[in-house]
Each structure stands twice: as C-alpha cells, then as structure tokens.
XYZ file of C-alpha atoms in Angstrom:
667
model
C 0.000 0.000 0.000
C 2.819 2.382 0.777
C 6.485 2.602 0.045
C 9.177 1.240 2.300
C 10.183 4.690 3.475
C 6.701 5.246 4.776
C 6.949 2.105 6.869
C 9.634 3.710 9.023
C 6.945 5.775 10.710
C 5.675 4.606 14.094
C 2.996 1.950 13.959
C 0.275 3.924 15.680
C 1.060 7.544 14.877
C -1.322 10.301 13.800
C -0.158 9.922 10.194
C -1.824 6.547 10.085
C -5.217 8.031 10.506
C -5.495 7.136 14.155
C -6.954 9.256 16.894
C -5.013 11.746 18.896
C -4.662 9.248 21.737
C -2.405 6.858 19.877
C 0.884 5.710 21.306
C 3.830 8.104 21.541
C 6.122 8.314 18.505
C 8.566 5.429 18.414
C 6.773 3.401 21.091
C 4.773 0.370 19.960
C 2.213 -0.340 22.635
C -1.534 -0.565 22.793
C -2.002 -0.173 26.520
C -2.959 3.458 26.106
C -5.721 2.787 23.596
C -9.023 3.830 25.102
C -11.269 1.789 22.867
C -12.901 0.009 25.781
C -12.338 0.136 29.531
C -10.633 -2.701 31.307
C -7.444 -4.682 30.910
C -9.236 -7.553 29.130
C -10.433 -5.285 26.301
C -6.971 -3.782 25.918
C -5.413 -7.246 25.871
C -7.833 -8.450 23.169
C -7.052 -5.375 21.095
C -3.315 -6.011 21.424
C -3.719 -9.630 20.376
C -5.823 -8.612 17.369
C -3.178 -6.071 16.396
C -0.498 -8.754 16.612
C -2.596 -11.063 14.416
C -2.906 -8.411 11.725
C 0.770 -7.494 11.909
C 1.829 -11.124 11.535
C -0.512 -11.543 8.561
C 1.032 -8.416 7.034
C 4.475 -9.924 7.532
C 3.453 -13.222 5.936
C 2.031 -11.492 2.858
C 4.774 -8.810 2.692
C 2.185 -6.083 3.164
C 2.768 -2.621 4.543
C 1.838 -2.087 8.203
C 0.972 1.522 7.462
C -2.773 1.373 8.219
C -5.302 2.003 10.968
C -5.032 -0.175 14.059
C -8.204 0.503 16.055
C -10.578 -2.374 16.773
C -13.142 -1.560 14.073
C -10.466 -0.983 11.435
C -8.750 -4.249 12.342
C -11.967 -6.159 11.773
C -12.507 -4.418 8.416
C -8.867 -4.967 7.444
C -9.005 -8.710 8.112
C -12.324 -8.994 6.290
C -10.929 -7.127 3.295
C -7.891 -9.427 3.033
C -9.836 -12.598 3.728
C -9.834 -15.243 1.024
C -13.542 -14.753 0.264
C -13.229 -10.977 -0.216
C -10.146 -11.302 -2.375
C -11.841 -14.039 -4.409
C -14.806 -11.740 -5.041
C -12.468 -8.956 -6.128
C -10.490 -11.266 -8.420
C -13.677 -12.666 -9.946
C -14.951 -9.135 -10.537
C -11.737 -8.232 -12.373
C -12.029 -11.389 -14.475
C -15.684 -10.643 -15.220
C -15.142 -7.064 -16.373
C -12.257 -8.143 -18.596
C -14.284 -11.020 -20.051
C -17.092 -8.663 -21.074
C -15.078 -7.808 -24.188
C -15.903 -11.253 -25.599
C -19.654 -10.624 -25.327
C -19.958 -6.909 -25.995
C -20.498 -5.560 -29.476
C -18.756 -6.751 -31.615
C -19.510 -10.141 -30.109
C -17.093 -13.069 -30.339
C -19.864 -15.657 -29.955
C -19.459 -17.323 -33.347
C -17.894 -20.640 -34.255
C -15.338 -19.123 -36.616
C -13.791 -15.728 -37.269
C -13.263 -16.426 -40.984
C -15.012 -13.625 -42.881
C -16.036 -16.116 -45.585
C -17.966 -18.440 -43.274
C -18.747 -16.398 -40.162
C -22.468 -16.090 -39.471
C -24.016 -13.000 -37.960
C -23.056 -13.049 -34.253
C -25.483 -12.721 -31.388
C -25.341 -9.189 -30.064
C -26.435 -8.528 -26.472
C -29.282 -6.061 -26.001
C -28.405 -2.617 -24.749
C -28.177 -2.617 -20.966
C -27.237 -6.279 -20.450
C -23.456 -5.998 -20.437
C -23.758 -2.459 -19.098
C -25.640 -3.801 -16.073
C -22.937 -6.375 -15.365
C -20.322 -3.685 -15.814
C -22.126 -1.400 -13.376
C -22.013 -4.108 -10.697
C -18.290 -4.552 -11.298
C -17.686 -0.816 -11.027
C -19.626 -0.710 -7.764
C -17.346 -3.431 -6.374
C -14.323 -1.364 -7.400
C -15.818 1.728 -5.771
C -16.224 -0.235 -2.542
C -12.657 -1.530 -2.930
C -11.076 1.907 -3.255
C -13.272 3.263 -0.449
C -12.143 0.544 1.964
C -8.505 1.006 0.995
C -8.627 4.757 1.427
C -10.276 4.415 4.835
C -7.801 1.816 6.096
C -4.645 3.732 5.189
C -6.007 7.199 5.911
C -6.342 10.245 3.695
C -2.735 11.357 4.232
C -1.357 8.097 2.819
C -4.034 7.961 0.130
C -2.894 11.290 -1.340
C 0.700 10.049 -1.517
C -0.176 6.791 -3.266
C -0.218 7.324 -7.060
C -1.829 3.942 -7.733
C -4.832 4.700 -5.548
C -5.191 8.179 -7.036
C -5.077 6.656 -10.522
C -7.596 4.031 -9.345
C -9.996 6.804 -8.393
C -9.489 8.662 -11.686
C -10.035 5.499 -13.764
C -13.220 4.727 -11.846
C -14.583 8.236 -12.390
C -13.736 8.102 -16.117
C -15.328 4.640 -16.456
C -18.516 5.728 -14.699
C -18.728 8.837 -16.876
C -18.228 6.825 -20.068
C -20.766 4.252 -18.852
C -23.311 7.049 -18.382
C -22.618 8.335 -21.897
C -23.173 4.835 -23.318
C -26.601 4.529 -21.738
C -27.589 8.026 -22.783
C -26.705 7.176 -26.409
C -28.491 3.797 -26.217
C -25.198 1.913 -26.651
C -24.596 3.469 -30.089
C -21.447 5.414 -29.198
C -18.574 5.005 -31.711
C -15.866 4.504 -29.050
C -15.949 3.153 -25.505
C -13.001 4.675 -23.701
C -13.601 2.624 -20.562
C -12.729 -0.586 -22.405
C -9.162 0.695 -22.715
C -9.084 1.410 -18.972
C -10.216 -2.033 -17.796
C -6.722 -3.618 -17.674
C -5.833 -1.065 -14.988
C -8.050 -2.941 -12.526
C -5.901 -6.027 -13.068
C -2.640 -4.129 -12.613
C -3.566 -2.247 -9.471
C -4.624 -5.453 -7.738
C -1.218 -7.126 -8.218
C 1.827 -5.888 -6.331
C 4.137 -7.917 -8.575
C 2.712 -6.318 -11.710
C 3.271 -2.904 -10.157
C 6.878 -3.819 -9.433
C 7.317 -5.100 -12.980
C 5.949 -1.864 -14.441
C 8.209 0.145 -12.160
C 11.184 -1.873 -13.351
C 10.203 -1.311 -16.986
C 9.942 2.415 -16.291
C 13.427 2.436 -14.768
C 14.780 0.538 -17.776
C 13.384 3.021 -20.312
C 16.425 5.392 -20.459
C 18.884 2.621 -21.320
C 16.349 0.964 -23.627
C 15.838 4.311 -25.360
C 19.573 4.616 -26.082
C 19.646 1.181 -27.735
C 16.404 2.008 -29.539
C 18.049 5.146 -30.927
C 20.959 3.056 -32.187
C 18.466 0.692 -33.833
C 16.715 3.624 -35.510
C 20.014 5.018 -36.822
C 21.031 1.560 -38.015
C 17.692 1.106 -39.788
C 17.780 4.540 -41.451
C 21.386 4.234 -42.655
C 20.856 0.828 -44.230
C 17.605 2.066 -45.795
C 19.521 4.821 -47.571
C 22.289 2.385 -48.539
C 19.721 -0.046 -49.917
C 17.963 2.580 -52.015
C 21.317 3.666 -53.433
C 22.489 0.114 -54.153
C 19.343 -1.230 -55.779
C 18.640 1.478 -58.363
C 20.334 -0.109 -61.357
C 18.362 -0.086 -64.603
C 20.439 -2.561 -66.624
C 20.491 -5.338 -64.011
C 17.159 -7.147 -63.919
C 17.838 -8.432 -60.402
C 18.448 -4.914 -59.078
C 15.359 -3.615 -60.793
C 13.187 -6.399 -59.370
C 14.641 -5.759 -55.893
C 13.886 -2.052 -56.215
C 10.348 -2.521 -57.467
C 9.511 -5.177 -54.881
C 11.277 -4.003 -51.711
C 12.996 -0.609 -52.201
C 10.573 1.296 -54.430
C 10.395 4.334 -52.133
C 11.537 5.376 -48.692
C 8.530 4.038 -46.684
C 8.642 0.762 -48.602
C 12.381 0.342 -48.025
C 12.082 1.271 -44.351
C 9.287 -1.247 -43.857
C 11.243 -3.961 -45.683
C 14.286 -3.569 -43.444
C 12.113 -3.302 -40.332
C 10.628 -6.683 -41.201
C 14.113 -8.014 -41.956
C 15.181 -6.884 -38.476
C 12.806 -9.538 -37.143
C 14.102 -12.010 -39.805
C 10.523 -12.648 -40.935
C 11.248 -12.029 -44.641
C 14.718 -13.567 -44.719
C 15.964 -14.728 -47.258
C 13.090 -13.653 -49.543
C 14.204 -10.028 -49.566
C 17.731 -10.993 -50.634
C 16.977 -13.488 -53.412
C 16.323 -11.113 -56.397
C 19.790 -9.501 -56.272
C 21.655 -12.450 -54.743
C 20.614 -14.613 -57.688
C 22.448 -12.135 -59.963
C 25.490 -11.329 -57.840
C 26.527 -13.080 -54.641
C 28.287 -9.935 -53.386
C 24.924 -8.348 -52.555
C 24.534 -10.854 -49.732
C 27.071 -8.807 -47.750
C 24.545 -5.976 -47.378
C 21.827 -8.169 -45.905
C 24.209 -10.215 -43.738
C 25.766 -7.060 -42.278
C 22.336 -5.579 -41.567
C 21.160 -8.747 -39.802
C 24.380 -9.179 -37.814
C 24.374 -5.624 -36.488
C 20.652 -5.246 -35.952
C 19.253 -8.641 -35.011
C 22.233 -10.399 -33.477
C 23.934 -7.463 -31.743
C 21.593 -4.550 -31.013
C 18.505 -6.668 -30.298
C 20.487 -8.940 -27.986
C 21.971 -5.879 -26.325
C 18.426 -4.703 -25.648
C 17.624 -8.072 -24.096
C 20.771 -7.903 -21.938
C 19.847 -4.437 -20.669
C 16.349 -5.550 -19.742
C 17.709 -8.651 -18.002
C 20.279 -6.633 -16.069
C 17.685 -4.106 -14.939
C 15.246 -6.787 -13.865
C 17.930 -8.715 -12.005
C 18.965 -5.625 -10.055
C 15.396 -4.648 -9.373
C 14.567 -8.191 -8.296
C 17.248 -7.990 -5.628
C 15.885 -4.662 -4.425
C 12.369 -6.076 -4.422
C 13.468 -9.068 -2.366
C 15.195 -6.762 0.110
C 12.076 -4.612 0.374
C 9.901 -7.678 0.936
C 12.286 -8.975 3.593
C 12.259 -5.573 5.287
C 8.472 -5.567 5.322
C 8.415 -9.015 6.875
C 10.933 -8.097 9.563
C 9.120 -4.836 10.231
C 5.801 -6.635 10.621
C 7.199 -9.320 12.907
C 9.076 -6.767 15.013
C 5.919 -4.676 15.359
C 3.998 -7.791 16.427
C 6.752 -8.568 18.949
C 6.530 -5.071 20.425
C 2.754 -5.292 20.719
C 2.862 -8.716 22.394
C 5.713 -7.685 24.686
C 3.573 -4.749 25.827
C 0.933 -7.306 26.855
C 3.571 -9.108 28.919
C 4.808 -5.867 30.468
C 1.278 -4.762 31.356
C 0.754 -7.915 33.401
C 3.926 -7.369 35.436
C 4.162 -5.405 38.677
C 7.226 -3.571 37.358
C 6.626 -3.230 33.603
C 9.690 -4.127 31.602
C 9.721 -5.346 28.024
C 11.447 -8.606 28.623
C 9.833 -10.631 25.837
C 6.711 -12.420 24.656
C 4.934 -15.195 26.478
C 4.750 -18.383 24.389
C 1.093 -18.882 25.312
C 0.251 -15.383 24.006
C 2.030 -16.122 20.745
C 0.239 -19.457 20.362
C -3.091 -17.730 20.971
C -2.277 -15.218 18.251
C -1.020 -17.930 15.916
C -4.351 -19.753 16.052
C -6.118 -16.652 14.689
C -3.661 -15.972 11.892
C -4.806 -16.864 8.365
C -2.178 -19.499 7.656
C -2.230 -23.091 6.505
C -2.271 -25.707 9.230
C 1.071 -27.263 8.201
C 3.031 -24.071 8.817
C 1.138 -23.445 12.040
C 2.052 -26.895 13.254
C 5.711 -26.425 12.264
C 5.925 -23.113 14.152
C 4.178 -24.566 17.194
C 6.558 -27.537 17.258
C 9.561 -25.243 17.035
C 8.144 -23.127 19.852
C 7.599 -26.145 22.110
C 11.117 -27.425 21.418
C 12.788 -24.329 22.871
C 11.497 -24.836 26.420
C 9.870 -22.352 28.781
C 10.552 -18.673 29.259
C 9.810 -15.486 27.391
C 10.662 -15.159 23.713
C 13.420 -12.699 22.926
C 13.494 -10.589 19.778
C 15.833 -12.947 17.918
C 13.880 -16.035 18.947
C 10.633 -14.394 17.856
C 12.085 -13.506 14.442
C 13.524 -16.990 13.909
C 10.108 -18.548 14.387
C 8.996 -16.891 11.161
C 11.746 -18.547 9.152
C 9.349 -21.488 8.942
C 7.209 -19.503 6.486
C 9.906 -19.767 3.814
C 10.359 -23.507 4.216
C 8.472 -25.932 2.036
C 6.468 -28.204 4.273
C 6.808 -31.865 3.348
C 3.574 -33.622 4.122
C 3.798 -37.048 5.660
C 1.675 -39.680 4.015
C -0.917 -41.472 6.173
C 0.150 -44.856 7.558
C -0.733 -47.901 5.525
C -3.549 -50.142 6.711
C -2.504 -53.129 8.814
C -3.830 -56.546 7.801
C -3.814 -59.614 10.047
C -3.582 -62.223 7.321
C -0.019 -63.063 6.147
C -1.332 -63.411 2.586
C -2.856 -59.917 2.674
C 0.348 -58.472 4.143
C 2.399 -60.089 1.391
C -0.041 -58.807 -1.223
C 0.119 -55.347 0.314
C 3.919 -55.368 0.194
C 3.938 -56.603 -3.392
C 1.516 -54.060 -4.840
C 2.702 -51.200 -2.631
C 6.290 -51.525 -3.862
C 7.643 -48.942 -6.302
C 8.364 -51.722 -8.800
C 4.608 -52.011 -9.237
C 4.641 -48.364 -10.375
C 7.313 -49.258 -12.915
C 5.070 -52.025 -14.228
C 2.232 -49.531 -14.569
C 4.509 -47.149 -16.480
C 5.528 -49.995 -18.777
C 1.877 -50.829 -19.469
C 1.115 -47.158 -20.178
C 4.048 -47.075 -22.608
C 2.755 -50.221 -24.296
C -0.684 -48.659 -24.653
C 0.848 -45.537 -26.185
C 2.925 -47.602 -28.630
C -0.161 -49.527 -29.819
C -2.012 -46.280 -30.473
C 0.956 -44.915 -32.455
C 1.188 -48.137 -34.507
C -2.473 -47.983 -35.498
C -2.210 -44.265 -36.303
C 0.630 -45.064 -38.713
C -1.124 -48.064 -40.263
C -4.433 -46.224 -40.738
C -2.939 -42.903 -41.862
C -4.323 -43.254 -45.398
C -7.689 -44.751 -44.410
C -10.708 -42.528 -43.956
C -12.257 -42.624 -40.464
C -15.501 -44.052 -41.820
C -13.603 -46.961 -43.417
C -11.409 -47.868 -40.429
C -11.847 -51.137 -38.593
C -11.309 -50.419 -34.875
C -11.729 -54.041 -33.763
C -8.123 -54.713 -32.673
C -7.573 -51.281 -31.155
C -10.902 -51.490 -29.349
C -9.963 -54.866 -27.809
C -6.540 -53.570 -26.742
C -8.027 -50.430 -25.203
C -10.492 -52.557 -23.213
C -7.630 -54.696 -21.877
C -5.471 -51.723 -20.930
C -8.341 -49.866 -19.246
C -9.201 -52.951 -17.216
C -5.565 -53.146 -16.142
C -5.624 -49.458 -15.124
C -8.725 -50.122 -13.033
C -7.114 -53.173 -11.418
C -3.949 -51.169 -10.715
C -5.949 -48.414 -9.042
C -7.873 -50.858 -6.836
C -4.697 -52.701 -5.808
C -3.015 -49.431 -4.859
C -6.033 -48.421 -2.783
C -5.838 -51.824 -1.095
C -2.103 -51.432 -0.365
C -1.976 -47.762 0.656
C -5.481 -47.216 1.944
C -7.832 -44.654 0.456
C -6.302 -41.689 2.305
C -2.780 -42.874 1.508
C -3.674 -43.308 -2.156
C -5.139 -39.801 -2.371
C -2.143 -38.272 -0.580
C -0.047 -38.773 -3.740
C -0.840 -36.241 -6.463
C 0.285 -38.711 -9.137
C -2.260 -41.235 -7.862
C -5.029 -38.630 -7.931
C -4.132 -37.764 -11.536
C -3.936 -41.451 -12.409
C -7.160 -42.447 -10.683
C -9.184 -39.579 -12.106
C -8.188 -40.397 -15.677
C -8.793 -44.081 -15.060
C -12.358 -43.384 -13.903
C -13.006 -41.135 -16.915
C -11.607 -43.788 -19.267
C -13.746 -46.452 -17.631
C -16.892 -44.336 -18.012
C -16.110 -43.661 -21.675
C -15.398 -47.315 -22.364
C -18.635 -48.430 -20.688
C -20.539 -45.782 -22.684
C -18.937 -46.967 -25.911
C -19.775 -50.608 -25.208
C -23.328 -49.730 -24.197
C -23.844 -47.634 -27.330
C -22.021 -49.679 -29.957
C -21.654 -53.139 -28.411
C -18.518 -55.222 -27.972
C -15.702 -54.925 -30.533
C -15.945 -57.250 -33.520
C -14.696 -57.461 -37.074
C -15.916 -54.497 -39.098
C -16.666 -52.538 -35.913
C -17.612 -49.224 -37.562
C -21.331 -48.600 -37.023
C -23.135 -45.402 -37.881
C -23.199 -42.511 -35.463
C -25.374 -43.049 -32.423
C -25.969 -40.340 -29.840
C -23.705 -37.282 -29.627
C -20.430 -38.894 -30.715
C -19.587 -41.401 -33.395
C -17.570 -44.519 -32.622
C -14.516 -42.880 -34.169
C -14.989 -39.781 -31.975
C -15.355 -41.940 -28.861
C -12.219 -43.886 -29.783
C -10.285 -40.695 -30.423
C -11.347 -39.264 -27.071
C -10.270 -42.440 -25.277
C -6.927 -42.412 -27.085
C -6.326 -38.761 -26.225
C -6.923 -39.466 -22.539
C -4.633 -42.520 -22.692
C -1.868 -40.400 -24.198
C -2.470 -37.752 -21.538
C -2.312 -40.429 -18.847
C 1.170 -41.331 -20.041
C 2.389 -38.183 -18.260
C 2.292 -40.288 -15.077
C 5.846 -41.396 -15.839
C 7.215 -37.885 -15.096
C 7.377 -38.267 -11.269
C 9.057 -41.665 -11.692
C 12.037 -40.264 -13.610
C 14.247 -37.990 -11.526
C 15.554 -35.767 -14.320
C 12.141 -35.369 -15.961
C 10.584 -34.635 -12.570
C 13.216 -31.962 -11.874
C 12.667 -30.314 -15.241
C 8.870 -30.450 -14.861
C 8.985 -28.939 -11.354
C 11.315 -26.196 -12.623
C 8.893 -25.370 -15.436
C 5.992 -25.222 -12.978
C 7.976 -22.920 -10.687
C 8.783 -20.691 -13.660
C 5.104 -20.476 -14.547
C 4.245 -19.507 -10.968
C 6.998 -16.894 -10.793
C 6.139 -15.402 -14.191
C 2.531 -14.628 -13.347
C 3.348 -10.923 -13.142
C 4.894 -10.961 -16.623
C 1.900 -12.930 -17.865
C -0.354 -10.251 -16.407
C 1.597 -7.526 -18.217
C 1.228 -9.519 -21.440
C -2.532 -9.797 -20.863
C -2.728 -6.022 -20.379
C -0.784 -5.350 -23.595
C -2.903 -7.801 -25.596
C -6.127 -6.375 -24.181
C -5.267 -2.751 -24.970
C -3.981 -3.472 -28.469
C -6.983 -5.693 -29.231
C -9.376 -2.869 -28.305
C -7.349 -0.377 -30.365
C -7.261 -2.837 -33.279
C -11.032 -3.261 -33.173
C -11.485 0.513 -33.207
C -9.146 0.937 -36.197
C -9.649 -2.170 -38.332
C -13.085 -3.597 -37.580
C -14.744 -4.623 -40.829
C -11.877 -3.683 -43.176
C -11.193 -7.326 -44.092
C -14.203 -8.435 -46.124
C -15.121 -11.688 -47.821
C -13.583 -12.237 -51.296
C -16.885 -11.973 -53.130
C -17.360 -8.438 -51.810
C -13.839 -7.132 -52.338
C -12.055 -6.093 -55.503
C -8.753 -6.443 -53.661
C -9.337 -10.086 -52.771
C -8.136 -12.992 -54.838
C -10.337 -14.359 -57.572
C -9.704 -17.816 -59.048
C -6.368 -18.105 -57.285
C -4.855 -15.037 -58.995
C -3.401 -13.548 -55.801
C 0.382 -13.229 -55.543
C 2.158 -16.094 -53.839
C 2.644 -15.438 -50.128
C -0.048 -12.757 -49.933
C -2.826 -12.552 -47.353
C -5.372 -13.830 -49.882
C -3.235 -16.658 -51.272
C -2.387 -17.903 -47.762
C -6.095 -17.665 -46.835
C -5.494 -15.715 -43.646
C -9.140 -14.614 -43.601
C -9.750 -15.677 -39.956
C -7.061 -13.192 -38.854
C -8.886 -9.906 -38.429
C -10.037 -7.392 -35.847
C -13.768 -7.901 -36.280
C -14.222 -9.119 -32.692
C -12.174 -9.389 -29.505
C -11.303 -13.091 -29.754
C -10.172 -12.769 -33.372
C -8.111 -9.705 -32.446
C -6.270 -11.651 -29.734
C -5.375 -14.461 -32.149
C -4.253 -11.940 -34.777
C -2.020 -10.182 -32.253
C -0.573 -13.541 -31.236
C 0.267 -14.344 -34.864
C 1.911 -10.945 -35.224
C 3.901 -11.385 -31.992
C 5.346 -14.685 -33.247
C 6.723 -12.516 -36.159
C 6.376 -15.388 -38.615
C 4.832 -13.797 -41.729
C 3.843 -10.689 -39.782
C 4.681 -8.671 -42.899
C 1.728 -10.408 -44.576
C -0.644 -8.842 -42.045
C 1.122 -5.506 -42.420
C 0.711 -5.557 -46.182
C -2.919 -6.719 -46.074
C -4.124 -4.112 -43.598
C -2.155 -1.452 -45.472
C -4.039 -2.363 -48.645
C -7.461 -2.819 -47.060
C -7.398 -0.013 -44.475
C -4.885 2.439 -45.926
C -1.187 3.215 -45.480
C-alpha cells in the first residue's frame, strides 16, 4: 500500500489516521488505547493487532494502516480469502465482457467467408454487469482509502489513478446509456486492464522496473533507428540499377520508395522475410549478400540482444531490491507484532519491563492468523522445542523462518492386515516396482495407439476397422482399473489420495472407464468391421479418439518416476508460478492493443466476393494474405483480435498482415 520509506513511521502515529490518543512516537504499545475500559479489552485489542501485523508480515504487506478495533476487523475482512476471491472474480468478469460486448465473439469461426451474424447482447445487459463490477471497485477503493487514511491515500499514485479510472469509467458508462449503446468509441474498455494491474503488487513492481529501464532501452532504440535509417539509404542507393534485372526487381519489390524500403528492413530486423528479400539480387550477384548479412548481424544479433541484456540486467537488479524490500516488510511486521505482544507481557507485570513475549500469548495469536495448518504446526513444534521462558526478539524472528520452508507432508500410515497373505499382497503391490510395471503398461498402450495411427494414416475414419484397437483399449483400461484398486488396497484410500500422481492417475482411469462403458453400451462389444453409424452425440470414431487422447495424456504419469524429468517439470511449474506478473503484463498489452485494433480495423477485411482487392480464381500473388487464406485473422471481434495479435507477436509472416491491412485499411 505504501512505500518502504513510509513504513519507518511509528505503527500507531497520527499519520496513520489514528486518533489523537495513539501511542507516543517510536513506542509500539496498545495499553494506552481507550477503545474500551478494562485490561481484558486492551489485551484483546493487542492480540488482534499482533494477528494483523503477523498476517502483514506473511504477505509482505505494509503495516501503514489504521489499528483501532473496528479498522482491524474491516482490514481482516478485506484481506480474507472470500473478499479477495470476489475482487479477483470481478476483475475477471469485467475483462471477459469484451468477448460478449459488441462486436460479439460468440461465433464458431472468425473467418469472414464463413462467419455467421453473431449474437449481439441487447443494450443494458453488459452495461448492467459492468455497473455491478464498477460498484465493487468503488467499494474496494473506499475501503482502501479508509484503512490507510487520507494522508497516505494522497501520496499513493496507484490509488489516485484508481480513483481517476473509476470516475472516467462511470462517466463513459453514463454516456453509453444516454446514447443507447450506439457510441462510436468506448473509452472505458481501454481502462479495464488497470483494474488487473492495481490489484497485483508484482505487476506494479514489474511496471516500475520497466519504467526504470526506459532510459537505457531508449539509447539502444536510438541506435536501432540510426542503423535502420542508414541501411535504408544504402539499400535505395544500391538497388537502383536499370540494366540489371535483379536490381530492378529488388527495387520494385522491396525498395521502391523510402517508406517501402524502411518497412522492408524493419521486417528483416525480425528475420521474418529472410531470405526472400535478398533473393532477387543475390541470384544475380553473390556480393549483394554482404549488405543483408551485415544488416542482420548488427541489428538482429547485436543490437537486439543488447536490448535483451539491458532488460535482463535491470530486472535482475530490481529483483534484488524487491526481495530486500519484501524482507524488510516481513521483519518490520514481525518486530511490530513482537513489540505489541511484549507490551501485553509488560502490562501484566508489577514492574513493567519489556522482557519478551509469552509463548502462550504467541500461540493464541497464531491460532487466529490466516495461515495453513502445516506451517502453524511447524511453528508450534519449534516453539515447544525451545522450552519455557519469554521469547526474545531474535527467537521471535527466527520462528517466522518457517514460512519460507516448504512443508513436506507425511503420508498417512498404511492399513494393517492380520492375514499373512494380505500383508504379502500389500507389500507386493505397494512396492515402487509395481509403479514401474504400470509405467511400462502405459508405454505399451501408447505404442499400440501410435502403430495404429501409422497403419491407418491413409484410411478414412468411416472406413477404419477399430476391432483390434478397441480390444486392446479394453484390456489396458481394465488393467488401469485393477492397478488403481490394488493401490487403494495397499496404501489405503487416504494414503492413495495423498499422492498427487495417484489422484491424476485415478481420475483419468475413472473417466476412461466411463467412456469405455458408454462406448460398449452404445455400440456393443468390438468385432470385425466394428464401424457402425453414429449413435448419440459422438460417433464410434470420436469416442475412440477421445479415449486415445486421454490414454496419451495419462502417459504423463511417468514424469514423477524419472528424476531428471521430474526436476525439469517442477522447474517449469515454478517458472510459470513466478512469471505470473509478466503474464499479467502480457494480458494487459494484448487487451489494450486488441481494443485499439477493433477501433481501427473492424470490418476492413471483407469476404472475397465483396472485395475487388481479394483474390479471384487463385490469382493472388504467392505469399499474400489472400493466397495464404489468412481470412480468420482480423479485428472484427475481440477473440479474433487476440489471435491476430498472437500471430503478429510470433513474427512469422507478420509482414503479410502488415501488407494486407495497409491495402485494405490504408497506409
């Protein structure tokens, strides 16, 4: 909520929006709070303050907020999982409205040749949903401003921007209703990604890092611009020969004028049109390759990589600063909680001295903290292991080191059987070699599917005989079911479910069993010529394909069994978790550019029969938008705009989109 420098202020000072009877500056105690008479009320208030401070430390939040009893209740309610879920769902809902609003994305295809008229929501439907979302955001900013106080609110640029965006959105929403949803531009659609950014501290840090990187990025960008302009001039001077047919074709195709030449080399900077741009002159004289190789070496392989190195260096440095700031917030929160709890100890003494924190007070606070039970148990065990006596400052801080440790859950004990035969069976099917056998069977199932895909590659689905594959799938699925039941017998139900790989395995096995039973009930048992007509929703071929897809997906069970693959998979999952902020920034960029693209290019790509620019009878130039049949890539609705932006970001053939929209919409 506030910067680190602001957290150096006393916990309960006037700047925090508290009353004039808060604790003296620099002294963290709640004994002087006159919320309610009596030592019991003051003690409860102190414990509640400690709970909130510890939760702030766990979540790396600022402690710069109100600390009276009513504000503490509101603060904990605001940061509860239910409230944050409502806020996150509201953000998702207001962003998802773009798929339903005019122009609607509710069609099967975005191809302008086959797309039917989409369903358009009546005026007031999406606006009503949007109004509810805006009301939630109004409540959100109101609660935040109250909790941190007006003084801190005025110094927080994100909250001030939050208020401005809300006012602009409400004003634009009012204009939409007054014009009966016929306004040419909805400004508030461009502002919606802000709600996602302001709700994520990591996205704010990422944006701040990008802002700090801009000066160095601008210097490299200037070098790129100079490099591009110089080679554009060189290219126009080189490829102006009239006698050489290769030079003339190069000039007419790629260097006809300054904008054309600049665009050609800009595309070449991304290597999207390499080596096409070089071929006309290179086919006449190999020396011309030096021009294009030098341009690519300097621009793509040196300057672009230099830009990447600068961004990486800035983010690495800022990441270290961010980690230090987060650590400072945690230590500040835990120290503040220690001071509050030590004041409770001192208040109960005849001669008040801040000697430490009573373990029983800390345990009472710990039970109220919003924290998973595993970490609570780990902290409680560490507290009991130290013996009796008051907790010192260092001991109190070290207890919170448990938050950063990954708790390893112990699996439930296996069931105990009296019969020697059952114990032997339990040992046999509970051994890890039984998992290896299951992996081998899954591999065999995958190999059989691949063999039949190769053998039937040239046979139409309606002519395929699925007798052998159907029999094999039945056998393998029965084995998967038997394997699941034997594991449940050996490990017990709770022990079986305590392994994530078993949950994944068992769930897919049940789905496969249901599909197989449905297939047998609908089409009977496999036999020669097993290719009946479609019955129900899915044909036999569709049912078989679905079963095979799930079997292939089930083969992923081998990943935990192989150490190297498991390490790589866990690393990838950790990367995905840690890159959520960058993913959020990417969502914001896509969202804004999709809305801008719809405003600029909606309807400019029309079906071939209605366009004189479109190809007729295959007469379009090779490699053009029409010849490649890129008709689904347009900005006629939000979903199509996202896919088009994705295709452009990949930079493969992005010059095709550039050329098409230049011809259809204008230079």
